[in-house]
mmCIF file of C-alpha atoms and ligand atoms in Angstrom:
data_model
loop_
_atom_site.group_PDB
_atom_site.id
_atom_site.type_symbol
_atom_site.label_atom_id
_atom_site.label_comp_id
_atom_site.label_asym_id
_atom_site.label_seq_id
_atom_site.Cartn_x
_atom_site.Cartn_y
_atom_site.Cartn_z
ATOM 1 C CA MET C 3 -27.622 0.619 -11.249
ATOM 2 C CA ILE C 4 -24.467 -1.337 -10.538
ATOM 3 C CA ASP C 5 -24.889 -5.089 -10.428
ATOM 4 C CA VAL C 6 -22.168 -6.062 -7.976
ATOM 5 C CA ALA C 7 -22.277 -9.791 -8.723
ATOM 6 C CA THR C 8 -21.674 -9.130 -12.421
ATOM 7 C CA LEU C 9 -18.882 -6.665 -11.681
ATOM 8 C CA VAL C 10 -17.124 -9.181 -9.447
ATOM 9 C CA GLU C 11 -17.482 -11.919 -12.023
ATOM 10 C CA GLN C 12 -16.057 -9.688 -14.746
ATOM 11 C CA ALA C 13 -13.221 -8.496 -12.531
ATOM 12 C CA ARG C 14 -12.284 -12.101 -11.789
ATOM 13 C CA ALA C 15 -12.185 -12.723 -15.513
ATOM 14 C CA GLY C 16 -9.639 -9.901 -15.719
ATOM 15 C CA ARG C 17 -11.850 -7.281 -17.320
ATOM 16 C CA PRO C 18 -10.129 -3.940 -16.661
ATOM 17 C CA ARG C 19 -13.296 -1.858 -16.679
ATOM 18 C CA ALA C 20 -14.861 -3.989 -13.962
ATOM 19 C CA VAL C 21 -11.677 -3.783 -11.883
ATOM 20 C CA ALA C 22 -11.657 -0.002 -12.282
ATOM 21 C CA ARG C 23 -15.313 0.301 -11.308
ATOM 22 C CA LEU C 24 -14.824 -1.814 -8.193
ATOM 23 C CA ILE C 25 -11.920 0.367 -7.095
ATOM 24 C CA THR C 26 -14.086 3.398 -7.710
ATOM 25 C CA LEU C 27 -16.618 1.887 -5.300
ATOM 26 C CA VAL C 28 -13.799 1.744 -2.748
ATOM 27 C CA GLU C 29 -12.765 5.333 -3.405
ATOM 28 C CA ASN C 30 -16.301 6.593 -3.048
ATOM 29 C CA ALA C 31 -17.070 4.397 -0.046
ATOM 30 C CA ALA C 32 -20.132 3.436 -2.071
ATOM 31 C CA PRO C 33 -23.050 1.640 -0.408
ATOM 32 C CA GLN C 34 -22.424 -1.399 -2.666
ATOM 33 C CA LEU C 35 -18.950 -1.792 -1.185
ATOM 34 C CA ARG C 36 -20.018 -4.228 1.524
ATOM 35 C CA GLU C 37 -21.612 -6.547 -0.973
ATOM 36 C CA ALA C 38 -18.616 -6.245 -3.304
ATOM 37 C CA MET C 39 -16.116 -7.074 -0.552
ATOM 38 C CA ALA C 40 -18.181 -10.054 0.583
ATOM 39 C CA ALA C 41 -18.290 -11.381 -2.971
ATOM 40 C CA LEU C 42 -14.565 -10.785 -3.518
ATOM 41 C CA ALA C 43 -13.344 -12.265 -0.232
ATOM 42 C CA PRO C 44 -13.171 -15.935 -1.327
ATOM 43 C CA TYR C 45 -10.862 -14.989 -4.203
ATOM 44 C CA THR C 46 -8.362 -12.963 -2.221
ATOM 45 C CA GLY C 47 -5.198 -13.873 -0.328
ATOM 46 C CA ARG C 48 -3.185 -15.011 -3.318
ATOM 47 C CA ALA C 49 -1.366 -11.912 -4.495
ATOM 48 C CA TYR C 50 2.139 -11.092 -3.345
ATOM 49 C CA THR C 51 2.177 -7.393 -2.471
ATOM 50 C CA VAL C 52 5.257 -5.198 -2.665
ATOM 51 C CA GLY C 53 5.288 -1.659 -1.285
ATOM 52 C CA LEU C 54 7.726 0.851 -2.762
ATOM 53 C CA THR C 55 8.424 4.005 -0.847
ATOM 54 C CA GLY C 56 10.975 6.807 -0.702
ATOM 55 C CA SER C 57 11.335 10.544 -1.120
ATOM 56 C CA PRO C 58 9.813 12.274 -4.148
ATOM 57 C CA GLY C 59 12.097 11.951 -7.151
ATOM 58 C CA VAL C 60 14.158 8.925 -6.076
ATOM 59 C CA GLY C 61 12.693 6.898 -8.915
ATOM 60 C CA LYS C 62 9.760 4.968 -7.437
ATOM 61 C CA SER C 63 7.571 5.266 -10.515
ATOM 62 C CA THR C 64 10.439 4.478 -12.866
ATOM 63 C CA SER C 65 11.344 1.448 -10.738
ATOM 64 C CA THR C 66 7.717 0.358 -10.535
ATOM 65 C CA SER C 67 7.457 0.462 -14.298
ATOM 66 C CA ALA C 68 10.710 -1.479 -14.684
ATOM 67 C CA LEU C 69 9.493 -4.064 -12.158
ATOM 68 C CA VAL C 70 6.255 -4.454 -14.068
ATOM 69 C CA SER C 71 8.327 -5.265 -17.168
ATOM 70 C CA ALA C 72 10.437 -7.745 -15.214
ATOM 71 C CA TYR C 73 7.408 -9.564 -13.801
ATOM 72 C CA ARG C 74 5.731 -9.565 -17.194
ATOM 73 C CA ARG C 75 8.812 -11.315 -18.584
ATOM 74 C CA LEU C 76 8.159 -13.955 -15.925
ATOM 75 C CA GLY C 77 4.637 -14.253 -17.286
ATOM 76 C CA LYS C 78 2.891 -12.886 -14.212
ATOM 77 C CA ARG C 79 -0.236 -10.777 -14.120
ATOM 78 C CA VAL C 80 0.700 -7.552 -12.354
ATOM 79 C CA GLY C 81 -1.257 -4.893 -10.504
ATOM 80 C CA VAL C 82 -0.022 -1.410 -9.684
ATOM 81 C CA LEU C 83 -1.575 0.830 -7.094
ATOM 82 C CA ALA C 84 -0.119 4.328 -7.002
ATOM 83 C CA VAL C 85 -1.071 6.303 -3.943
ATOM 84 C CA ASP C 86 1.391 9.047 -4.759
ATOM 85 C CA PRO C 87 -0.645 11.853 -6.310
ATOM 86 C CA SER C 88 2.380 13.024 -8.304
ATOM 87 C CA SER C 89 2.924 9.581 -9.787
ATOM 88 C CA PRO C 90 2.875 9.380 -13.569
ATOM 89 C CA PHE C 91 0.445 6.502 -13.063
ATOM 90 C CA SER C 92 -1.906 9.185 -11.780
ATOM 91 C CA GLY C 93 -1.341 11.214 -14.892
ATOM 92 C CA GLY C 94 0.350 14.072 -13.104
ATOM 93 C CA ALA C 95 3.838 13.518 -14.390
ATOM 94 C CA LEU C 96 6.242 14.725 -16.977
ATOM 95 C CA LEU C 97 5.543 13.643 -20.496
ATOM 96 C CA GLY C 98 8.611 11.409 -20.647
ATOM 97 C CA ASP C 99 7.406 9.402 -17.679
ATOM 98 C CA ARG C 100 3.933 9.074 -19.044
ATOM 99 C CA VAL C 101 5.308 7.789 -22.304
ATOM 100 C CA ARG C 102 7.252 5.147 -20.381
ATOM 101 C CA MET C 103 4.079 4.022 -18.613
ATOM 102 C CA GLN C 104 2.481 3.546 -22.020
ATOM 103 C CA ASP C 105 4.599 0.396 -22.308
ATOM 104 C CA HIS C 106 2.065 -1.203 -20.010
ATOM 105 C CA ALA C 107 -1.048 0.743 -20.934
ATOM 106 C CA THR C 108 -2.100 -1.710 -23.616
ATOM 107 C CA ASP C 109 -1.001 -4.883 -21.811
ATOM 108 C CA PRO C 110 -4.146 -6.769 -20.728
ATOM 109 C CA GLU C 111 -2.151 -8.517 -17.988
ATOM 110 C CA VAL C 112 -1.250 -5.256 -16.247
ATOM 111 C CA PHE C 113 -3.723 -3.376 -14.068
ATOM 112 C CA ILE C 114 -2.710 0.131 -13.106
ATOM 113 C CA ARG C 115 -4.698 2.260 -10.753
ATOM 114 C CA SER C 116 -4.004 5.404 -8.828
ATOM 115 C CA MET C 117 -5.724 6.614 -5.715
ATOM 116 C CA ALA C 118 -5.854 10.093 -4.345
ATOM 117 C CA THR C 119 -4.337 10.374 -0.906
ATOM 118 C CA ARG C 120 -6.578 13.044 0.470
ATOM 119 C CA GLY C 121 -10.247 13.689 0.721
ATOM 120 C CA HIS C 122 -11.109 10.135 1.632
ATOM 121 C CA LEU C 123 -13.559 9.166 4.279
ATOM 122 C CA GLY C 124 -11.394 7.278 6.709
ATOM 123 C CA GLY C 125 -8.324 7.726 4.548
ATOM 124 C CA LEU C 126 -5.819 5.358 3.105
ATOM 125 C CA SER C 127 -5.830 2.978 6.043
ATOM 126 C CA TRP C 128 -8.838 1.175 4.690
ATOM 127 C CA THR C 129 -9.099 2.316 1.071
ATOM 128 C CA ALA C 130 -5.685 1.025 0.000
ATOM 129 C CA PRO C 131 -6.143 -2.508 1.444
ATOM 130 C CA GLN C 132 -9.546 -2.783 -0.195
ATOM 131 C CA ALA C 133 -8.198 -1.674 -3.555
ATOM 132 C CA LEU C 134 -5.558 -4.375 -3.111
ATOM 133 C CA ARG C 135 -8.315 -6.928 -2.531
ATOM 134 C CA VAL C 136 -9.893 -5.988 -5.846
ATOM 135 C CA LEU C 137 -6.590 -6.414 -7.719
ATOM 136 C CA ASP C 138 -5.926 -9.644 -5.837
ATOM 137 C CA ALA C 139 -9.292 -11.109 -6.786
ATOM 138 C CA ALA C 140 -8.696 -9.993 -10.379
ATOM 139 C CA GLY C 141 -5.867 -12.521 -10.458
ATOM 140 C CA CYS C 142 -2.880 -10.210 -10.085
ATOM 141 C CA GLU C 143 -0.059 -12.429 -8.833
ATOM 142 C CA VAL C 144 2.098 -9.475 -7.885
ATOM 143 C CA ILE C 145 0.823 -6.079 -6.779
ATOM 144 C CA LEU C 146 3.197 -3.128 -6.583
ATOM 145 C CA VAL C 147 2.124 -0.274 -4.349
ATOM 146 C CA GLU C 148 3.908 3.020 -4.898
ATOM 147 C CA THR C 149 3.607 5.491 -2.047
ATOM 148 C CA VAL C 150 5.610 8.623 -1.443
ATOM 149 C CA GLY C 151 7.690 8.291 1.702
ATOM 150 C CA VAL C 152 6.347 11.361 3.383
ATOM 151 C CA GLY C 153 3.288 11.350 5.568
ATOM 152 C CA GLN C 154 2.366 8.811 8.172
ATOM 153 C CA SER C 155 -0.445 7.072 6.331
ATOM 154 C CA GLU C 156 1.491 6.777 3.062
ATOM 155 C CA VAL C 157 4.407 5.140 4.860
ATOM 156 C CA GLU C 158 2.003 2.848 6.708
ATOM 157 C CA VAL C 159 0.491 1.662 3.451
ATOM 158 C CA ALA C 160 3.939 0.713 2.140
ATOM 159 C CA ALA C 161 4.765 -0.996 5.414
ATOM 160 C CA GLN C 162 1.622 -3.131 5.188
ATOM 161 C CA ALA C 163 2.856 -4.936 2.079
ATOM 162 C CA ASP C 164 4.271 -8.463 2.193
ATOM 163 C CA THR C 165 7.615 -6.947 1.259
ATOM 164 C CA THR C 166 8.552 -3.296 1.592
ATOM 165 C CA VAL C 167 11.151 -1.709 -0.666
ATOM 166 C CA VAL C 168 12.721 1.558 0.468
ATOM 167 C CA LEU C 169 14.363 3.545 -2.321
ATOM 168 C CA LEU C 170 17.126 6.078 -1.957
ATOM 169 C CA ALA C 171 19.201 8.004 -4.452
ATOM 170 C CA PRO C 172 22.603 9.653 -4.193
ATOM 171 C CA GLY C 173 22.883 13.333 -3.535
ATOM 172 C CA MET C 174 19.513 13.822 -1.932
ATOM 173 C CA GLY C 175 20.627 13.688 1.672
ATOM 174 C CA ASP C 176 18.387 10.666 1.660
ATOM 175 C CA GLY C 177 20.125 8.638 4.310
ATOM 176 C CA ILE C 178 19.466 11.198 6.958
ATOM 177 C CA GLN C 179 15.979 11.947 5.713
ATOM 178 C CA ALA C 180 15.053 8.287 5.666
ATOM 179 C CA ALA C 181 16.296 7.839 9.215
ATOM 180 C CA LYS C 182 14.271 10.846 10.303
ATOM 181 C CA ALA C 183 11.099 9.675 8.645
ATOM 182 C CA GLY C 184 11.510 6.278 10.279
ATOM 183 C CA ILE C 185 11.377 4.486 6.965
ATOM 184 C CA LEU C 186 14.599 2.564 7.517
ATOM 185 C CA GLU C 187 12.745 0.327 9.972
ATOM 186 C CA ILE C 188 10.173 -0.732 7.415
ATOM 187 C CA GLY C 189 12.603 -1.679 4.627
ATOM 188 C CA ASP C 190 12.901 -5.372 3.771
ATOM 189 C CA VAL C 191 14.864 -4.540 0.631
ATOM 190 C CA PHE C 192 16.784 -1.321 0.002
ATOM 191 C CA VAL C 193 17.380 0.108 -3.429
ATOM 192 C CA VAL C 194 19.935 2.788 -4.176
ATOM 193 C CA ASN C 195 18.632 4.051 -7.489
ATOM 194 C CA LYS C 196 20.351 6.432 -9.917
ATOM 195 C CA ALA C 197 23.528 4.414 -9.590
ATOM 196 C CA ASP C 198 24.629 6.139 -12.794
ATOM 197 C CA ARG C 199 25.217 9.220 -10.665
ATOM 198 C CA ASP C 200 28.154 10.079 -8.431
ATOM 199 C CA GLY C 201 27.761 9.120 -4.833
ATOM 200 C CA ALA C 202 25.743 5.917 -5.231
ATOM 201 C CA ASP C 203 28.455 3.844 -3.557
ATOM 202 C CA ALA C 204 28.723 6.357 -0.727
ATOM 203 C CA THR C 205 24.943 6.276 -0.242
ATOM 204 C CA ALA C 206 24.981 2.476 -0.173
ATOM 205 C CA ARG C 207 27.857 2.500 2.349
ATOM 206 C CA GLU C 208 26.122 5.052 4.546
ATOM 207 C CA LEU C 209 22.949 3.029 4.427
ATOM 208 C CA ASN C 210 24.792 -0.168 5.225
ATOM 209 C CA HIS C 211 26.355 1.586 8.183
ATOM 210 C CA MET C 212 23.034 2.897 9.464
ATOM 211 C CA LEU C 213 21.335 -0.472 9.114
ATOM 212 C CA GLY C 214 24.272 -2.136 10.859
ATOM 213 C CA LEU C 215 23.854 0.155 13.833
ATOM 214 C CA GLY C 216 20.587 -1.540 14.690
ATOM 215 C CA GLU C 217 20.326 -4.318 17.203
ATOM 216 C CA ALA C 218 22.388 -7.417 16.633
ATOM 217 C CA ARG C 219 20.492 -9.838 14.463
ATOM 218 C CA GLU C 220 19.931 -13.420 15.397
ATOM 219 C CA ALA C 221 20.755 -16.310 13.132
ATOM 220 C CA GLY C 222 17.907 -16.780 10.674
ATOM 221 C CA ASP C 223 16.870 -13.119 10.884
ATOM 222 C CA TRP C 224 16.270 -11.362 7.610
ATOM 223 C CA ARG C 225 19.155 -9.142 6.647
ATOM 224 C CA PRO C 226 17.836 -6.468 4.247
ATOM 225 C CA PRO C 227 19.914 -6.434 1.072
ATOM 226 C CA ILE C 228 20.972 -3.207 -0.640
ATOM 227 C CA VAL C 229 20.616 -3.308 -4.417
ATOM 228 C CA LYS C 230 21.983 -0.624 -6.737
ATOM 229 C CA THR C 231 19.885 0.180 -9.798
ATOM 230 C CA VAL C 232 19.612 2.489 -12.755
ATOM 231 C CA ALA C 233 15.866 2.157 -13.049
ATOM 232 C CA ALA C 234 15.704 4.513 -16.009
ATOM 233 C CA ARG C 235 17.717 1.927 -17.987
ATOM 234 C CA GLY C 236 16.326 -1.143 -16.269
ATOM 235 C CA GLU C 237 19.733 -1.974 -14.792
ATOM 236 C CA GLY C 238 19.726 -3.941 -11.561
ATOM 237 C CA VAL C 239 15.994 -4.525 -11.723
ATOM 238 C CA ASP C 240 16.362 -8.299 -12.112
ATOM 239 C CA GLU C 241 18.470 -8.216 -8.934
ATOM 240 C CA VAL C 242 15.617 -6.408 -7.182
ATOM 241 C CA VAL C 243 13.210 -9.120 -8.307
ATOM 242 C CA GLU C 244 15.671 -11.705 -7.018
ATOM 243 C CA ALA C 245 15.854 -9.945 -3.637
ATOM 244 C CA LEU C 246 12.048 -9.795 -3.509
ATOM 245 C CA GLU C 247 11.744 -13.502 -4.246
ATOM 246 C CA LYS C 248 14.296 -14.295 -1.553
ATOM 247 C CA HIS C 249 12.413 -12.214 0.967
ATOM 248 C CA ARG C 250 9.162 -13.855 0.038
ATOM 249 C CA ALA C 251 10.733 -17.306 0.482
ATOM 250 C CA TRP C 252 12.109 -16.202 3.861
ATOM 251 C CA LEU C 253 8.658 -14.947 4.918
ATOM 252 C CA GLU C 254 7.089 -18.257 4.004
ATOM 253 C CA GLU C 255 9.779 -20.317 5.687
ATOM 254 C CA HIS C 256 9.386 -18.417 8.953
ATOM 255 C CA GLY C 257 5.612 -18.258 8.992
ATOM 256 C CA GLU C 258 5.956 -14.506 8.631
ATOM 257 C CA LEU C 259 3.897 -14.198 5.472
ATOM 258 C CA ALA C 260 0.793 -15.461 7.231
ATOM 259 C CA ALA C 261 1.631 -13.412 10.328
ATOM 260 C CA ARG C 262 2.040 -10.214 8.334
ATOM 261 C CA ARG C 263 -1.211 -10.814 6.531
ATOM 262 C CA ARG C 264 -3.045 -11.385 9.801
ATOM 263 C CA ARG C 265 -1.584 -8.160 11.188
ATOM 264 C CA ARG C 266 -2.660 -6.352 8.050
ATOM 265 C CA ALA C 267 -6.166 -7.791 8.285
ATOM 266 C CA ALA C 268 -6.392 -6.755 11.939
ATOM 267 C CA GLU C 269 -5.415 -3.199 11.019
ATOM 268 C CA GLU C 270 -7.928 -3.208 8.212
ATOM 269 C CA ILE C 271 -10.734 -4.381 10.485
ATOM 270 C CA GLU C 272 -9.796 -1.747 13.029
ATOM 271 C CA ALA C 273 -9.741 1.000 10.409
ATOM 272 C CA ILE C 274 -13.148 -0.012 9.059
ATOM 273 C CA ALA C 275 -14.629 -0.287 12.543
ATOM 274 C CA LEU C 276 -13.270 3.143 13.452
ATOM 275 C CA ALA C 277 -14.605 4.690 10.261
ATOM 276 C CA GLU C 278 -17.964 3.061 10.936
ATOM 277 C CA LEU C 279 -18.071 4.305 14.513
ATOM 278 C CA ARG C 280 -16.998 7.762 13.420
ATOM 279 C CA ALA C 281 -19.757 7.838 10.831
ATOM 280 C CA ARG C 282 -22.349 6.692 13.351
ATOM 281 C CA ILE C 283 -21.191 9.257 15.870
ATOM 282 C CA GLY C 284 -21.322 11.870 13.128
ATOM 283 C CA ASP C 285 -24.912 10.843 12.480
ATOM 284 C CA LEU C 286 -25.636 11.607 16.118
ATOM 285 C CA ARG C 287 -24.977 15.324 15.740
ATOM 286 C CA GLY C 288 -28.219 16.877 16.730
ATOM 287 C CA ASP C 289 -29.372 13.586 18.237
ATOM 288 C CA ARG C 290 -31.301 13.851 21.479
ATOM 289 C CA HIS C 291 -29.266 11.208 23.331
ATOM 290 C CA LEU C 292 -26.022 13.060 22.598
ATOM 291 C CA ALA C 293 -27.634 16.389 23.509
ATOM 292 C CA VAL C 294 -28.701 14.996 26.878
ATOM 293 C CA LEU C 295 -25.227 13.576 27.556
ATOM 294 C CA ALA C 296 -23.652 16.891 26.567
ATOM 295 C CA GLU C 297 -25.909 18.772 28.898
ATOM 296 C CA ARG C 298 -24.988 16.512 31.816
ATOM 297 C CA VAL C 299 -21.260 16.853 31.079
ATOM 298 C CA ALA C 300 -21.555 20.633 30.746
ATOM 299 C CA GLU C 301 -23.331 20.809 34.093
ATOM 300 C CA GLY C 302 -20.742 18.607 35.761
ATOM 301 C CA ALA C 303 -23.301 15.892 36.421
ATOM 302 C CA LEU C 304 -21.355 13.395 34.336
ATOM 303 C CA ASP C 305 -17.703 13.104 33.352
ATOM 304 C CA PRO C 306 -16.829 13.064 29.628
ATOM 305 C CA TYR C 307 -15.420 9.494 29.782
ATOM 306 C CA GLY C 308 -18.602 8.161 31.301
ATOM 307 C CA ALA C 309 -20.572 10.007 28.661
ATOM 308 C CA ALA C 310 -18.387 8.619 25.856
ATOM 309 C CA ASP C 311 -18.812 5.090 27.258
ATOM 310 C CA GLU C 312 -22.573 5.519 27.246
ATOM 311 C CA LEU C 313 -22.482 6.861 23.729
ATOM 312 C CA VAL C 314 -20.372 3.993 22.375
ATOM 313 C CA ALA C 315 -22.421 1.393 24.239
ATOM 314 C CA GLY C 316 -25.568 2.890 22.736
ATOM 315 C CA LEU C 317 -24.068 2.703 19.258
ATOM 316 C CA THR C 318 -22.972 -0.895 19.458
ATOM 317 C CA ARG C 319 -26.073 -2.262 21.212
ATOM 318 C CA GLY C 320 -27.609 -2.513 17.857
HETATM 319 N N1 GDP A 9 19.867 9.475 -13.764
HETATM 320 C C1 GDP A 9 18.830 8.725 -13.447
HETATM 321 N N2 GDP A 9 17.601 9.264 -13.401
HETATM 322 C C2 GDP A 9 16.563 8.474 -13.056
HETATM 323 C C3 GDP A 9 16.741 7.115 -12.728
HETATM 324 N N3 GDP A 9 15.527 6.597 -12.406
HETATM 325 C C4 GDP A 9 14.651 7.600 -12.524
HETATM 326 N N4 GDP A 9 15.255 8.743 -12.913
HETATM 327 C C5 GDP A 9 14.632 10.058 -13.152
HETATM 328 O O1 GDP A 9 14.331 10.658 -11.916
HETATM 329 C C6 GDP A 9 13.132 11.421 -12.018
HETATM 330 C C7 GDP A 9 12.134 11.003 -10.955
HETATM 331 O O2 GDP A 9 11.719 9.657 -11.208
HETATM 332 P P1 GDP A 9 10.325 9.088 -10.681
HETATM 333 O O3 GDP A 9 10.318 7.655 -11.040
HETATM 334 O O4 GDP A 9 9.205 9.908 -11.181
HETATM 335 O O5 GDP A 9 10.499 9.287 -9.111
HETATM 336 P P2 GDP A 9 9.408 9.139 -7.933
HETATM 337 O O6 GDP A 9 8.961 10.515 -7.582
HETATM 338 O O7 GDP A 9 10.158 8.524 -6.804
HETATM 339 O O8 GDP A 9 8.315 8.269 -8.428
HETATM 340 C C8 GDP A 9 12.631 11.228 -13.435
HETATM 341 O O9 GDP A 9 13.019 12.315 -14.211
HETATM 342 C C9 GDP A 9 13.303 9.947 -13.865
HETATM 343 O O10 GDP A 9 13.473 9.897 -15.256
HETATM 344 C C10 GDP A 9 18.047 6.558 -12.784
HETATM 345 O O11 GDP A 9 18.292 5.388 -12.529
HETATM 346 N N5 GDP A 9 19.054 7.417 -13.142
HETATM 347 MG MG1 MG A 10 6.230 8.578 -8.440
#
């Protein structure tokens, strides 16, 4: 039996096993999840969350690892949530990458967790935010969320962070791809990684051009900076941290941090409510009420909207 109160207490004390078990509850949509979330709620809302997204291979995991090092140098407790199944944090990477992650594997102030992107009830829209709550309550001051920039829900998860970093690399036709995938819109900070390769300046220029084509900005608007990095050597990473801190300060100054978090909470509530409704409707398969409604719709005695209204009303009446 899992004693949720004990787990929460241990997670708050920074015990990695308790943190891992709580996130497993999230992944499994376990029955204890409600109780866990209720117990965690008072301790959340402190962490600064940073989403990192971009095409496979641009260097998200390498950059994440380098950022962890940078924040550790600042003495911060750091959480990492990798929702990219190919991430070395998920164990599916090349040996060299995994070795690099080992830098943090034994650091008690670093919490690394991966989540599968498929096969979830309700999907990432509610699992990722809840995993973030666990890391938040565990005292992580910064949480880095790595998601691959393909797929609607993965991009959404990155966009739900306090600050979203979009990574590109030269020679990958990234500019065009990014524009296509709509990830330029979600970038608060842009990173052109692999600046040790030819074409980094051209990529940065192209990006600058594409960003400039957007609507004219008003005074006080955030202008997303473009930072060049060689993540594999840690070069430029302090500049990324600087850009992140500036964005965070801007968010706070403009009341945007609170606004973003309210938007995120609203989306989370909606996702949970939808999953709940879907589950309850699923439970109705073979139910007599649904069978009766179906019969009436099939006979033309009732329209499908009216039937759906009746069904939903029946579900929410209690
Ligand atoms: N040349 C060069 N290679 C890099 C750099 N950063 C990462 N890489 C390499 O690019 C590959 C993909 O990196 P990874 O971080 O796994 O990318 P992800 O798929 O976006 O997470 C790996 O082989 C890295 O070692 C860099 O700054 N320069
Ligand atoms: Mg990766």
